[in-house]
Each structure stands twice: as structure tokens, then as C-alpha cells.
Coordinates of C-alpha atoms and ligand atoms in Angstrom, one line a residue:
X179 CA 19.3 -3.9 -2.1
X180 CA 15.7 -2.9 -2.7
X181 CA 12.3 -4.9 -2.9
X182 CA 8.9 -3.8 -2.9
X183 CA 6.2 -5.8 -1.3
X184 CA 2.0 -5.6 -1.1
X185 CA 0.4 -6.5 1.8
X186 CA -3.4 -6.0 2.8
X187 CA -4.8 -5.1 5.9
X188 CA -7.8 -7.7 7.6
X189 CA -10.8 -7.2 9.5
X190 CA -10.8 -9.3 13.0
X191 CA -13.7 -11.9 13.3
X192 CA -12.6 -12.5 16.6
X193 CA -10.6 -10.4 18.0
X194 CA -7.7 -9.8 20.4
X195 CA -7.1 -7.1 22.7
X196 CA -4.3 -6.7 25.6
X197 CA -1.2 -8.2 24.9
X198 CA 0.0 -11.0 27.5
X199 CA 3.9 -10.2 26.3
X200 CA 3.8 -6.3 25.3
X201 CA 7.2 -5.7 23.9
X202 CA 6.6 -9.2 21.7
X203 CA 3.7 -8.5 21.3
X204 CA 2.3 -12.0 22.3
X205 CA -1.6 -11.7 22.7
X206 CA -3.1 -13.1 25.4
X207 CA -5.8 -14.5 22.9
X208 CA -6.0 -15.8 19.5
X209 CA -7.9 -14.4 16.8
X210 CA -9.3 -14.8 13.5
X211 CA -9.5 -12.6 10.7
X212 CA -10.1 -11.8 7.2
X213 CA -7.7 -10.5 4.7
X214 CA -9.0 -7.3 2.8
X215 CA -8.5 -7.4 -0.6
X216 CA -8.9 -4.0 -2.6
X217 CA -7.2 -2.2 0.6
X218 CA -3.5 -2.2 -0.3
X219 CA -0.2 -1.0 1.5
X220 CA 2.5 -0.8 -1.4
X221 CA 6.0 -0.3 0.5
X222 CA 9.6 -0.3 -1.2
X223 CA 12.3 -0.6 0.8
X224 CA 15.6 0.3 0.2
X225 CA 18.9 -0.3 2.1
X226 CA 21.7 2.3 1.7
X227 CA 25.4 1.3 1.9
X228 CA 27.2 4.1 3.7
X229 CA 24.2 5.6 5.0
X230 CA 23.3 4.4 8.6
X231 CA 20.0 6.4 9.7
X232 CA 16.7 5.4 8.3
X233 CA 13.5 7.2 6.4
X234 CA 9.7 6.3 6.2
X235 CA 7.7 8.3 3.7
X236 CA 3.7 7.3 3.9
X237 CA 1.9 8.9 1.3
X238 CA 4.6 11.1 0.0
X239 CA 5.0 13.1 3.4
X240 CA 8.2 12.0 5.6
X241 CA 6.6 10.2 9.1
X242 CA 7.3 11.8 12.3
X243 CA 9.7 10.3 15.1
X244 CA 7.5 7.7 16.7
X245 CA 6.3 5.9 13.5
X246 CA 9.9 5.9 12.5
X247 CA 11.2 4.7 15.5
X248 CA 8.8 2.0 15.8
X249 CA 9.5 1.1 11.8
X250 CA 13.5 1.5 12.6
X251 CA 13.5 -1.1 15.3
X252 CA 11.2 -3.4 13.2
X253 CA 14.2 -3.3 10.3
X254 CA 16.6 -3.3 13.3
X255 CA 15.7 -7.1 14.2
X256 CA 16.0 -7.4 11.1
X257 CA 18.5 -6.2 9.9
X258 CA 21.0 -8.1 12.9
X259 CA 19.3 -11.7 11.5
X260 CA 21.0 -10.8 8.0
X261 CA 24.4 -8.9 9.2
X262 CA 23.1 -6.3 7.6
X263 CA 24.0 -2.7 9.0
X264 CA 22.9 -0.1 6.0
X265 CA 19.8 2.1 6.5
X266 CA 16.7 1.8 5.0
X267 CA 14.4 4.2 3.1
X268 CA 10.9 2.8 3.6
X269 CA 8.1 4.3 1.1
X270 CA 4.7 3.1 1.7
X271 CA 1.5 4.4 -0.5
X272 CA -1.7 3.1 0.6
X273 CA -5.6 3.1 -0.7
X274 CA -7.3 3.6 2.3
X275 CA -7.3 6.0 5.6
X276 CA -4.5 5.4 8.1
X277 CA -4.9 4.9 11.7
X278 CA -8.8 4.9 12.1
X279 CA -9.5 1.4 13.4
X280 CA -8.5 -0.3 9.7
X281 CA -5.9 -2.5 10.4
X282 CA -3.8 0.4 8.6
X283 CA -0.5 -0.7 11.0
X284 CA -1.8 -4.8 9.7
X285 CA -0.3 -3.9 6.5
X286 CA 2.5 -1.8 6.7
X287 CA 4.0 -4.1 9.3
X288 CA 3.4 -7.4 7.3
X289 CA 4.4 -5.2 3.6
X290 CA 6.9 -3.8 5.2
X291 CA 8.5 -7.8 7.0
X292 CA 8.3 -9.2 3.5
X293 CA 9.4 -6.6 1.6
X294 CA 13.0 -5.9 3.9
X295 CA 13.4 -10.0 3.9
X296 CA 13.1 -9.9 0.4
X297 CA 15.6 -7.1 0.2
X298 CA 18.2 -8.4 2.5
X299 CA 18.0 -11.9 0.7
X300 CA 16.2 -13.5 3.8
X301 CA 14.4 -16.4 2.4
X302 CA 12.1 -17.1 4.9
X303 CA 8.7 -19.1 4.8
X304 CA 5.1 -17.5 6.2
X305 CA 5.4 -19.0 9.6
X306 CA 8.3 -17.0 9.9
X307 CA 7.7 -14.2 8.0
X308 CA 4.1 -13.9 10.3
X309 CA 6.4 -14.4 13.5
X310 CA 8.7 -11.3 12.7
X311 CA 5.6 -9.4 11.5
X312 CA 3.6 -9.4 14.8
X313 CA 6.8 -7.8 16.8
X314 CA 6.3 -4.7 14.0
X315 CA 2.1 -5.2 14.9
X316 CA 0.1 -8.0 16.6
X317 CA -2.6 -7.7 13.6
X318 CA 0.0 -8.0 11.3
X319 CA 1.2 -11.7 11.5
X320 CA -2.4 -12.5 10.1
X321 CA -1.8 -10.5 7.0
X322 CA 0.9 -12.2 5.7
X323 CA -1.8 -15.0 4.7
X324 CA -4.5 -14.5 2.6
X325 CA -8.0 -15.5 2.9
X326 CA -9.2 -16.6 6.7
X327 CA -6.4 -16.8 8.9
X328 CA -5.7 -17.8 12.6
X329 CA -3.4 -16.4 14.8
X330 CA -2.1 -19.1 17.4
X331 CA -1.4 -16.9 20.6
X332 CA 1.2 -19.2 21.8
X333 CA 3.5 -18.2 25.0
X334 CA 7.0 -17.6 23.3
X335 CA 8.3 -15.8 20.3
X336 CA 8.5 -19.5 18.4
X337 CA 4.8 -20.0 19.1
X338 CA 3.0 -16.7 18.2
X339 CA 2.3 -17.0 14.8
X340 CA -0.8 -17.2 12.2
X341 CA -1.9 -20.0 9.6
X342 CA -4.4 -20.0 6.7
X343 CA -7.9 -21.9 7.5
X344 CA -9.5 -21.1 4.2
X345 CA -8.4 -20.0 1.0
X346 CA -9.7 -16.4 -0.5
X347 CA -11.8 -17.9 -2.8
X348 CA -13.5 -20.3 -0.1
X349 CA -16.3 -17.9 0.8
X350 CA -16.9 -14.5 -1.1
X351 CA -17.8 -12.4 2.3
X352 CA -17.7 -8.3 1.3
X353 CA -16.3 -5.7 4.3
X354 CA -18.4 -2.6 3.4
X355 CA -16.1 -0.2 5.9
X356 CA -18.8 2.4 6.9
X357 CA -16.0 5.7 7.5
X358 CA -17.9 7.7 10.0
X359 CA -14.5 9.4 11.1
X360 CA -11.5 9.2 8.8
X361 CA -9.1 11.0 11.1
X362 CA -6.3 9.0 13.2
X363 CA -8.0 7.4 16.5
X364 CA -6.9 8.9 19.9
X365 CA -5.9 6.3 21.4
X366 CA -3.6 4.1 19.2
X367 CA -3.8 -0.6 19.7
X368 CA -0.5 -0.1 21.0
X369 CA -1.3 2.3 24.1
X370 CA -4.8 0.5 24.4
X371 CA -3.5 -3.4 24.5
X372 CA -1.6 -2.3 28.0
X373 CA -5.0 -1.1 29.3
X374 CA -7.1 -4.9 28.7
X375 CA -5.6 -6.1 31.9
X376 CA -7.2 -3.1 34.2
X377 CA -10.9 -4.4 32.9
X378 CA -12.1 -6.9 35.0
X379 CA -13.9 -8.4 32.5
X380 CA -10.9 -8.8 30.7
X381 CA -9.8 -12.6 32.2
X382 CA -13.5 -13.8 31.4
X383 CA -13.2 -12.7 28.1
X384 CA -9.9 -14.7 27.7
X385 CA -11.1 -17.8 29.4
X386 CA -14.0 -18.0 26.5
X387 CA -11.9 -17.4 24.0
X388 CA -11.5 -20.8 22.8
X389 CA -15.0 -20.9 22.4
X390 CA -15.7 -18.3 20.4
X391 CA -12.5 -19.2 17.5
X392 CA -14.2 -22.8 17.6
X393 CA -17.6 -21.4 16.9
X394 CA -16.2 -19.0 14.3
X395 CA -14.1 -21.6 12.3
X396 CA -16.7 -24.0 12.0
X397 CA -19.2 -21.1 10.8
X398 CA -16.2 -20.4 7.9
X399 CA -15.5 -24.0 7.1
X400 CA -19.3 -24.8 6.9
X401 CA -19.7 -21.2 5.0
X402 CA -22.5 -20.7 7.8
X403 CA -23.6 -17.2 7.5
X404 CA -26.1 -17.2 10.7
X405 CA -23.7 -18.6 13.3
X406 CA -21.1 -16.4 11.8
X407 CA -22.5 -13.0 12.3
X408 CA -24.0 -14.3 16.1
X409 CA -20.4 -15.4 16.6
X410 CA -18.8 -11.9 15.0
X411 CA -21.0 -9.5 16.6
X412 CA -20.5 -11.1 20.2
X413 CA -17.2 -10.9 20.1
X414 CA -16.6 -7.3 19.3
X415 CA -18.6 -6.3 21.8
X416 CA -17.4 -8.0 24.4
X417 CA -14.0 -6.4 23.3
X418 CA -15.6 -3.3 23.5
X419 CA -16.4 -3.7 27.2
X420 CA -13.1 -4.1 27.8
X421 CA -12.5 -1.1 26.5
X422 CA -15.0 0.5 28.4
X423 CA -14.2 -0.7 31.3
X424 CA -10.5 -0.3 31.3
X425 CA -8.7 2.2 33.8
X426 CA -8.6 4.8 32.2
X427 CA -11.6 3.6 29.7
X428 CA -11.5 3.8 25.9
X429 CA -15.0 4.4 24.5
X430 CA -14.3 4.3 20.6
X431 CA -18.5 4.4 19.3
X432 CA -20.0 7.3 18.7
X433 CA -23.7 7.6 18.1
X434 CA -23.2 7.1 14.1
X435 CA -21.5 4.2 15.3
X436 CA -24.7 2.8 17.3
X437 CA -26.9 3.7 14.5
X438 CA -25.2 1.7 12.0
X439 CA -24.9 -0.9 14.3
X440 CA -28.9 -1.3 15.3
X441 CA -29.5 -0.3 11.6
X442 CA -27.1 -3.7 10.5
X443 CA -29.0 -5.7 13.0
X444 CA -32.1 -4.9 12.1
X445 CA -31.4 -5.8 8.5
X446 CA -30.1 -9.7 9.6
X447 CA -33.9 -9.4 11.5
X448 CA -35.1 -8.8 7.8
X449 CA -33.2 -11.6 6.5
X450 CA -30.0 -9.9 5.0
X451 CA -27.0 -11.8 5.6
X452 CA -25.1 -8.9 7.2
X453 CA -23.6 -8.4 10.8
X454 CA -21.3 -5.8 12.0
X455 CA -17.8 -5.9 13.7
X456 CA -16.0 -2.8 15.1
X457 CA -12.0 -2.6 15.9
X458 CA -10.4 0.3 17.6
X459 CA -11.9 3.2 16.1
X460 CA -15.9 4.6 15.4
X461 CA -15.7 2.9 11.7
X462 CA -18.3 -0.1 11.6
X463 CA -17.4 -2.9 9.3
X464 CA -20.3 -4.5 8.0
X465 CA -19.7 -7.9 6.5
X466 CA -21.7 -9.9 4.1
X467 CA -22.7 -11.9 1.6
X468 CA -22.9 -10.8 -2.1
X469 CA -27.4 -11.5 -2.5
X470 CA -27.4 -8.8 0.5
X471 CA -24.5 -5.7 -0.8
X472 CA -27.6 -3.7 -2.5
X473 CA -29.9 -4.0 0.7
X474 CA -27.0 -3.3 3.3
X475 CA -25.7 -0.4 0.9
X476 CA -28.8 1.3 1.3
X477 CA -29.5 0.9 4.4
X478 CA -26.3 1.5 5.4
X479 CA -25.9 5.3 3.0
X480 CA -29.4 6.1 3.7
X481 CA -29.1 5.8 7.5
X482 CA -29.9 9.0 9.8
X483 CA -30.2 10.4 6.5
X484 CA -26.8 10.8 6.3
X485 CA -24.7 9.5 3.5
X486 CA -21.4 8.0 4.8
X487 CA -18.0 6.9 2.5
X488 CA -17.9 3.2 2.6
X489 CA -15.1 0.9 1.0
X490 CA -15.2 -2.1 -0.2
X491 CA -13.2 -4.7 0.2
X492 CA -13.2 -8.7 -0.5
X493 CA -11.3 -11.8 0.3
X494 CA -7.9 -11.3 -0.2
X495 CA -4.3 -12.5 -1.3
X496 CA -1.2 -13.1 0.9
X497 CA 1.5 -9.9 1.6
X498 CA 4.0 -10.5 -1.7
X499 CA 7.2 -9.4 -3.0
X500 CA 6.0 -7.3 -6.4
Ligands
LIG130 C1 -8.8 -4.2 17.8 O1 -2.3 -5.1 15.9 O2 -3.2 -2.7 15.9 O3 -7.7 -4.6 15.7 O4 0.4 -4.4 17.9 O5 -0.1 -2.2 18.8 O6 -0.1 -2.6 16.3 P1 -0.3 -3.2 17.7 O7 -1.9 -3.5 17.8 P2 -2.9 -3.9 16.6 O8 -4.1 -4.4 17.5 C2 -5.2 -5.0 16.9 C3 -6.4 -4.8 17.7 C4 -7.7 -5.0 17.1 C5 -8.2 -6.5 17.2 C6 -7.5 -7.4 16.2 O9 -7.1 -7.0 15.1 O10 -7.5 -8.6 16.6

């Protein structure tokens, strides 16, 4: 009983943050996002008859008690829907930095959801497969699509789920992922979602939330750059306030962070069709259209005179059994 799945992580468009069910992991918003092709989580997974603890390797190197926990009671679920009892040996491999605001726990959870179903002879459809995903991470139900996706927040476990708005190939926006800090964040989504609620801002930023995923799938549907990036760029900061004004407050930008970010709009001032979007970490995504990948690469690595790593990544497929 072993299957190996790919799964991609995805940049938030508009975000959620603070969970209104925490151990469901139901958000108390929807969101929208992108799927990141050319960022890949390859996971095998393995169940062992006889052998009733479980393993996670990431990267070659056997994961401490806390991811494994969180990754056992993942397969636990499950494991009960296929009368299954057997532990597992998960391996993952990824392409890109773990736990520094890139979705990284996106797609393990939603590699790791299709891969076990395909291994325990689940034969489940997205919806579902996306449903069982976001108890493993919230971000995750959106990367078992690919292309632009929508998370529904709903108010039960049958209602949380994501659906495709767009194909991949309906609108060729590049993520250039500026890495200002490639170490693990300090304060993971997980910790952070149970903060939203101590921001006072935080129920005004849910109110308008249905605003904001209207504005932003018209702007993909209509392939609308402008309203896009307006629509992108206002959303993650109001998430950031409610970071900042949490009890105790999370402040994830640093000063590279605010560079890039004046630097990126400065270049939209110019004309480039580029605008910036930040998740729970210093890292700025930049995203934009092809015409503008040479201007906001420069800009961008010439910056402070610094030059920063940044990936690349593209519309991307659906999480698949390979
Ligand atoms: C800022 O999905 O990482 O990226 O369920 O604890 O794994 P967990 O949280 P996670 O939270 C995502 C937060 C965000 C915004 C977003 O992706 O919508």
C-alpha cells in the first residue's frame, strides 16, 4: 500500500487569517489563491502491515515530534475512513524553503491527503479530497486545484472546501518569491490564526471580506491586471494589521520587507504590471505579468543594493497521484 503524490504550494490573493473553527480548521473567511507551479512537494507514503507507529522524513532528515504528530493525526482521520490500522512512512522532498511564509505546510498537507487516499484505495473526488486537506492545513484545501482557486469558508466540516475559478493556463501571472529570510518563521499560521480574534480590527476585516473575493475574481475572470494588484495589495495589509495588532502582536516585515514593497509599488507607478502580497513570514511575493519579469527582476535584485534569491514560480497544476 504505497502511492506517491505532487502537490504545489499557492500564494493567497486574498487571504485568510484566524480560524472561526480552530481544531477544523474552518476560517472565518474565504480566500483566493494561486497555485505555484515550479514549487513542488513530492511525498510517498507508505502503509506498513504489522507496524503500528508512523515516520515523516522531509528532505532526507526524520521530522521532530510536533510535525509528526500533526502529520500522524492527519493519516489518523484517515486512516479510520478506510479501516485501515497500519502505520505510515511519509517521505516528502521539496524544491523550495520550508516554513518561511511559502505555503510550505499548503503542499505537504494537500500531497500528503491525496497521496494516503490513493494508497488506502480511497477514491474520493476534489471537493472531498480539499475537505480532508484543510483539517491537515487551512491553505491546503486550495492546493488540491490548480490554477485560481476559492476557498468557500462555510460553517461545518461539509461546507469548508475550495473550487477552481480559472484554469492554469487562463492568465500567465509569475510569483517572483523575493527570500529575504530563508529560515523557519517564529511564529508558525497555526499559533497565529488563534491570535486574529484579539485584533480589533479583525471583525471589520471579516465583514469586507466579501468585497474584496468579489473584486478579486472579477479582476481574474476579466484578466484585469490594475484592479488586481489594488485588490491584492489591500488585502495583505489589512491582514497584516491584524497581525500587528493582535495580543500578543506578530510583526512579520522587516525593513528588506518594506523596501521591496515601496520599491514594487513604485514600479506599478512606472507602469509595470507588478504588485506585491506578503503571507506569514518577511518574504515578499511579487506578482506579475510576463512584459514586466525583466523590469521587476531588476528592481527587485538591484534593490538596497542588495541582491536577494528569488524563485519563480507560475500557474500551476492540481495535487496528483504520480
Ligand atoms: C497567511 O494554512 O498555513 O498564508 O492551518 O495552521 O497550516 P495552518 O495555517 P495556514 O494559514 C495560511 C495563512 C496565510 C493566508 C492564506 O494562505 O490564506
Amino acid at each position: 500500500m504505497r502511492s506517491e503524490a505532487i502537490a504545489h504550494p499557492n500564494i493567497a490573493l486574498i487571504k485568510y487569517w484566524g480560524n472561526r473553527d480552530n481544531d477544523l480548521r474552518i476560517p472565518a473567511n474565504g480566500s483566493i489563491s494561486l497555485t505555484l507551479g515550479g514549487l513542488e512537494n513530492r511525498m510517498s507514503v507508505r502503509f506498513e502491515e504489522g507496524s503500528n507507529a508512523d515516520a515523516l522524513i522531509i528532505n532526507g532528515e526524520a521530522s521532530g515530534p510536533d510535525m509528526l504528530g500533526r502529520a500522524s493525526r492527519h493519516l489518523d482521520f484517515m486512516r479510520r475512513e478506510a479501516g485501515v490500522e497500519a502505520g505510515a512512512r511519509m517521505e516528502s522532498v521539496t524544491n523550495f524553503p520550508l516554513g518561511a511564509g511559502i505555503a510550505s505546510s499548503a503542499a505537504a498537507y494537500a500531497a500528503l491527503t491525496v497521496a494516503a487516499a490513493s494508497a488506502l484505495g480511497l477514491e474520493l473526488d476534489q471537493q472531498t479530497l480539499s475537505r480532508i486537506a484543510r483539517r491537515g492545513s487551512g491553505s491546503a484545501t486550495r492546493s488540491i486545484y490548480g490554477g485560481f482557486v476559492e476557498m468557500m469558508a462555510g460553517d461545518t466540516d461539509q461546507s469548508s472546501y475550495a473550487q477552481q475559478i480559472a484554469p492554469a493556463d487562463h492568465w500567465q501571472i509569475l510569483d517572483l518569491i523575493v527570500l529575504l529570510d530563508e529560515n523557519v518563521k517564529h511564529t508558525g499560521s497555526t499559533a497565529g490564526h488563534a491570535l486574529a480574534a484579539s485584533s480589533p480590527l479583525q471583525e471589520a476585516r471579516v465583514a469586507d471580506a466579501p468585497r474584496r473575493l468579489q473584486a478579486c475574481r472579477k479582476a481574474i475572470l476579466d484578466r484585469d491586471f490594475e484592479s488586481l494588484a489594488h485588490i491584492v495589495e489591500r488585502d495583505c495589509d489589512m491582514m497584516h494589521a491584524i497581525m500587528m495588532t493582535s495580543e500578543p502582536p506578530l510583526h512579520f516585515w522587516s525593513g528588506d520587507t518594506l523596501q521591496i514593497m515601496a520599491a514594487v509599488r513604485d514600479l506599478r507607478a512606472q507602469g509595470a504590471a507588478v504588485c506585491y502580497t506578503i503571507d506569514a513570514g518577511p518574504n515578499v511575493h511579487c506578482l506579475c505579468l510576463p512584459e514586466s519579469e525583466n523590469d521587476a527582476l531588476r528592481a527587485l535584485t538591484e534593490n538596497g543594493k542588495r541582491t536577494w534569491k528569488v524563485l519563480r514560480a507560475h500557474p500551476g497544476p492540481a495535487a496528483r497521484v504520480v
